[in-house]
C-alpha positions as MATLAB code, in Angstrom:
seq = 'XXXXXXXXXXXXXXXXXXXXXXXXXXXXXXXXXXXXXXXXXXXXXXXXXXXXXXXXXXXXXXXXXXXXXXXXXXXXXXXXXXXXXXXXXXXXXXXXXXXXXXXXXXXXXXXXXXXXXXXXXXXXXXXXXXXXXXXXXXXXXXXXX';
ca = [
      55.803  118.674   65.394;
      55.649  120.390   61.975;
      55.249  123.617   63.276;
      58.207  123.446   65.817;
      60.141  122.610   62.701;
      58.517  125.407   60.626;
      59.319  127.742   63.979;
      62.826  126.411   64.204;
      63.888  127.063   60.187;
      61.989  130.501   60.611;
      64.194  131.278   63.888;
      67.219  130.094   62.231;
      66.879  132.141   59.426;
      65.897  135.408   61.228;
      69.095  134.796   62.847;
      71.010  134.094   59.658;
      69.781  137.883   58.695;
      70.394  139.510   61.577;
      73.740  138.451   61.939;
      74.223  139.729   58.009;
      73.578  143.215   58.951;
      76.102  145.916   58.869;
      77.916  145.555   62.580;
      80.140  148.617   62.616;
      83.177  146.109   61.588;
      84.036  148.191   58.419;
      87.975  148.762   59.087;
      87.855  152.357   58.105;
      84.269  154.069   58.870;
      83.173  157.755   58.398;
      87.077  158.769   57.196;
      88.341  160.701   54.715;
      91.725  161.625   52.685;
      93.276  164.695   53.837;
      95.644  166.917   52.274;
      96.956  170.164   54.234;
      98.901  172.899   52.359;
     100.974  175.038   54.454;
     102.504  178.327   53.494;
     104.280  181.010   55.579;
     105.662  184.365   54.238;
     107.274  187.540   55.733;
     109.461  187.700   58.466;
     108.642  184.184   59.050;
     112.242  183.564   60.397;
     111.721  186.200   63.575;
     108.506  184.028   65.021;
     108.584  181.174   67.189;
     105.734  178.511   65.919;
     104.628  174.907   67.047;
     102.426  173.283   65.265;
     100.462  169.757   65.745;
      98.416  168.043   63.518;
      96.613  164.899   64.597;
      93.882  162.762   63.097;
      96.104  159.924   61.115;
      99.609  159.171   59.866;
     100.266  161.762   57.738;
     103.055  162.107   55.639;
     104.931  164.262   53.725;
     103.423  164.862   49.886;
     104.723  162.897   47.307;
     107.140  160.918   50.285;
     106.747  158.229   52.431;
     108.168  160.527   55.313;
     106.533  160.715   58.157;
     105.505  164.361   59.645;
     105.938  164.489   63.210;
     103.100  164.835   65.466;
     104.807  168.780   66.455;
     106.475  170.556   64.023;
     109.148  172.906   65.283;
     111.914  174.307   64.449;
     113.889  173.007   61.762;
     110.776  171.671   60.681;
     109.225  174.723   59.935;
     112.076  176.405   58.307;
     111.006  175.938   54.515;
     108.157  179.022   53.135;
     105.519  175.916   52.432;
     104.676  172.358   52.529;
     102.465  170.074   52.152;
     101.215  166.934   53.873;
      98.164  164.001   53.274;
      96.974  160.933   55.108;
      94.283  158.493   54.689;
      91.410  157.223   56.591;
      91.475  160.174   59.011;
      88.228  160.295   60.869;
      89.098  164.161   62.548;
      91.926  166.098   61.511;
      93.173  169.269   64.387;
      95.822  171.381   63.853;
      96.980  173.387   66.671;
      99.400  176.791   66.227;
     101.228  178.269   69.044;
     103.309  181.715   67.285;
     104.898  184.300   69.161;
     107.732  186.495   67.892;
     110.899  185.331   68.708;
     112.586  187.602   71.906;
     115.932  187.300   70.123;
     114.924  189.202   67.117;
     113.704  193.034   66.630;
     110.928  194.609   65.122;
     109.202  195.187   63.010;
     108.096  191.987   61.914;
     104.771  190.531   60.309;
     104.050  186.925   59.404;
     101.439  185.310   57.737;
     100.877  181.486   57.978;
      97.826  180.065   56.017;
      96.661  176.403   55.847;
      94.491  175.149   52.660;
      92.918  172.079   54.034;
      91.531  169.351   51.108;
      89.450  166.820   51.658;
      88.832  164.109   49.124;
      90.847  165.880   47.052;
      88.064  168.841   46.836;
      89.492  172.072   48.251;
      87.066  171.796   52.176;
      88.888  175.228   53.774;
      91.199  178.140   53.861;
      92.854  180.125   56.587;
      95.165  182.644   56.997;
      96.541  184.140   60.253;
      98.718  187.235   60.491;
     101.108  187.907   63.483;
     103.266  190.671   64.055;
     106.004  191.797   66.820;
     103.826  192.362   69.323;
     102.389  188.886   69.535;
     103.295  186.589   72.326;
     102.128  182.878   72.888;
      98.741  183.548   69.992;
      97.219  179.932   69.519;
      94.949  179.067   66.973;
      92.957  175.856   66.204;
      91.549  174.298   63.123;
      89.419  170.845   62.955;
      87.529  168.864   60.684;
      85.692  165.923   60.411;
      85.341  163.313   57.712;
      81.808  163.378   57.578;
];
C-alpha cells in the first residue's frame, strides 16, 4: 500500500511537470518587428507598379493608418515611405512595374526597399526599370527567425 501511494505522488508529479513545459501557447512565437523603407526616384510617374506586402498589420510610420494589402496608384504617388508592424512571423513583398503605355520614352525608374528588422538595418534592394519593361515582377521575403 505504501508504495502505490509513493507510485501515485511520483505519477502525479511527473504529470504536474510535464504539463509545465513550454506547449507552443506563447501568443506571438518566432516574430519579429519590421520596418520597410520605400523610395522611388526618376521618371517614377511614367511606370505602372503594384505592390503587396504581407506578413502582419502594418501601418504607416509614425500613424495608426493602415497600409493596404496592394498598393497602387494613388498610393504610390509620393517619392518614399515608410511602413512597420509587429509580431510578423514572414514578411513578402511582391512588385509588378511596367512602364505605363500612355507615356513616352525615355524613362528610367529606380524603386529600392530598406527592410529593418528589430530595428537593425536586415536588407537592401534596389531595382531599376526603364521604357522597355513590361509586366517585371520582383519578390522579397524574410523571416523572423
Amino acid at each position: 500500500m505504501k508504495s502505490l501511494s509513493y507510485l501515485s505522488s511520483i505519477l502525479a508529479l511527473f504529470l504536474l511537470l510535464a504539463s509545465c513545459g513550454k506547449d507552443g501557447s506563447d501568443p506571438t512565437p518566432n516574430t519579429a518587428s519590421f520596418r520597410v523603407d520605400f523610395n522611388q526616384s526618376g521618371d517614377y510617374e511614367k511606370f505602372n507598379k503594384i505592390i503587396s506586402i504581407s506578413g502582419g498589420e502594418f501601418k504607416y510610420r509614425g500613424t495608426n493608418d493602415i497600409v493596404p494589402a496592394a498598393l497602387i496608384g494613388d498610393d504610390l504617388k509620393a517619392a518614399s515611405f515608410s511602413i512597420e508592424a509587429d509580431n510578423v512571423e514572414e514578411l513578402e513583398i511582391s512588385t509588378i512595374t511596367g512602364f505605363s503605355p500612355v507615356q513616352s520614352g525615355p524613362a528610367t525608374m529606380t524603386m529600392k526597399f530598406t527592410v529593418y528588422k528589430n530595428g537593425v538595418l536586415l536588407d537592401e534592394k534596389s531595382f531599376t526599370y526603364t521604357e522597355v519593361t513590361r509586366d517585371k515582377s520582383e519578390d522579397l521575403n524574410y523571416k523572423a527567425n
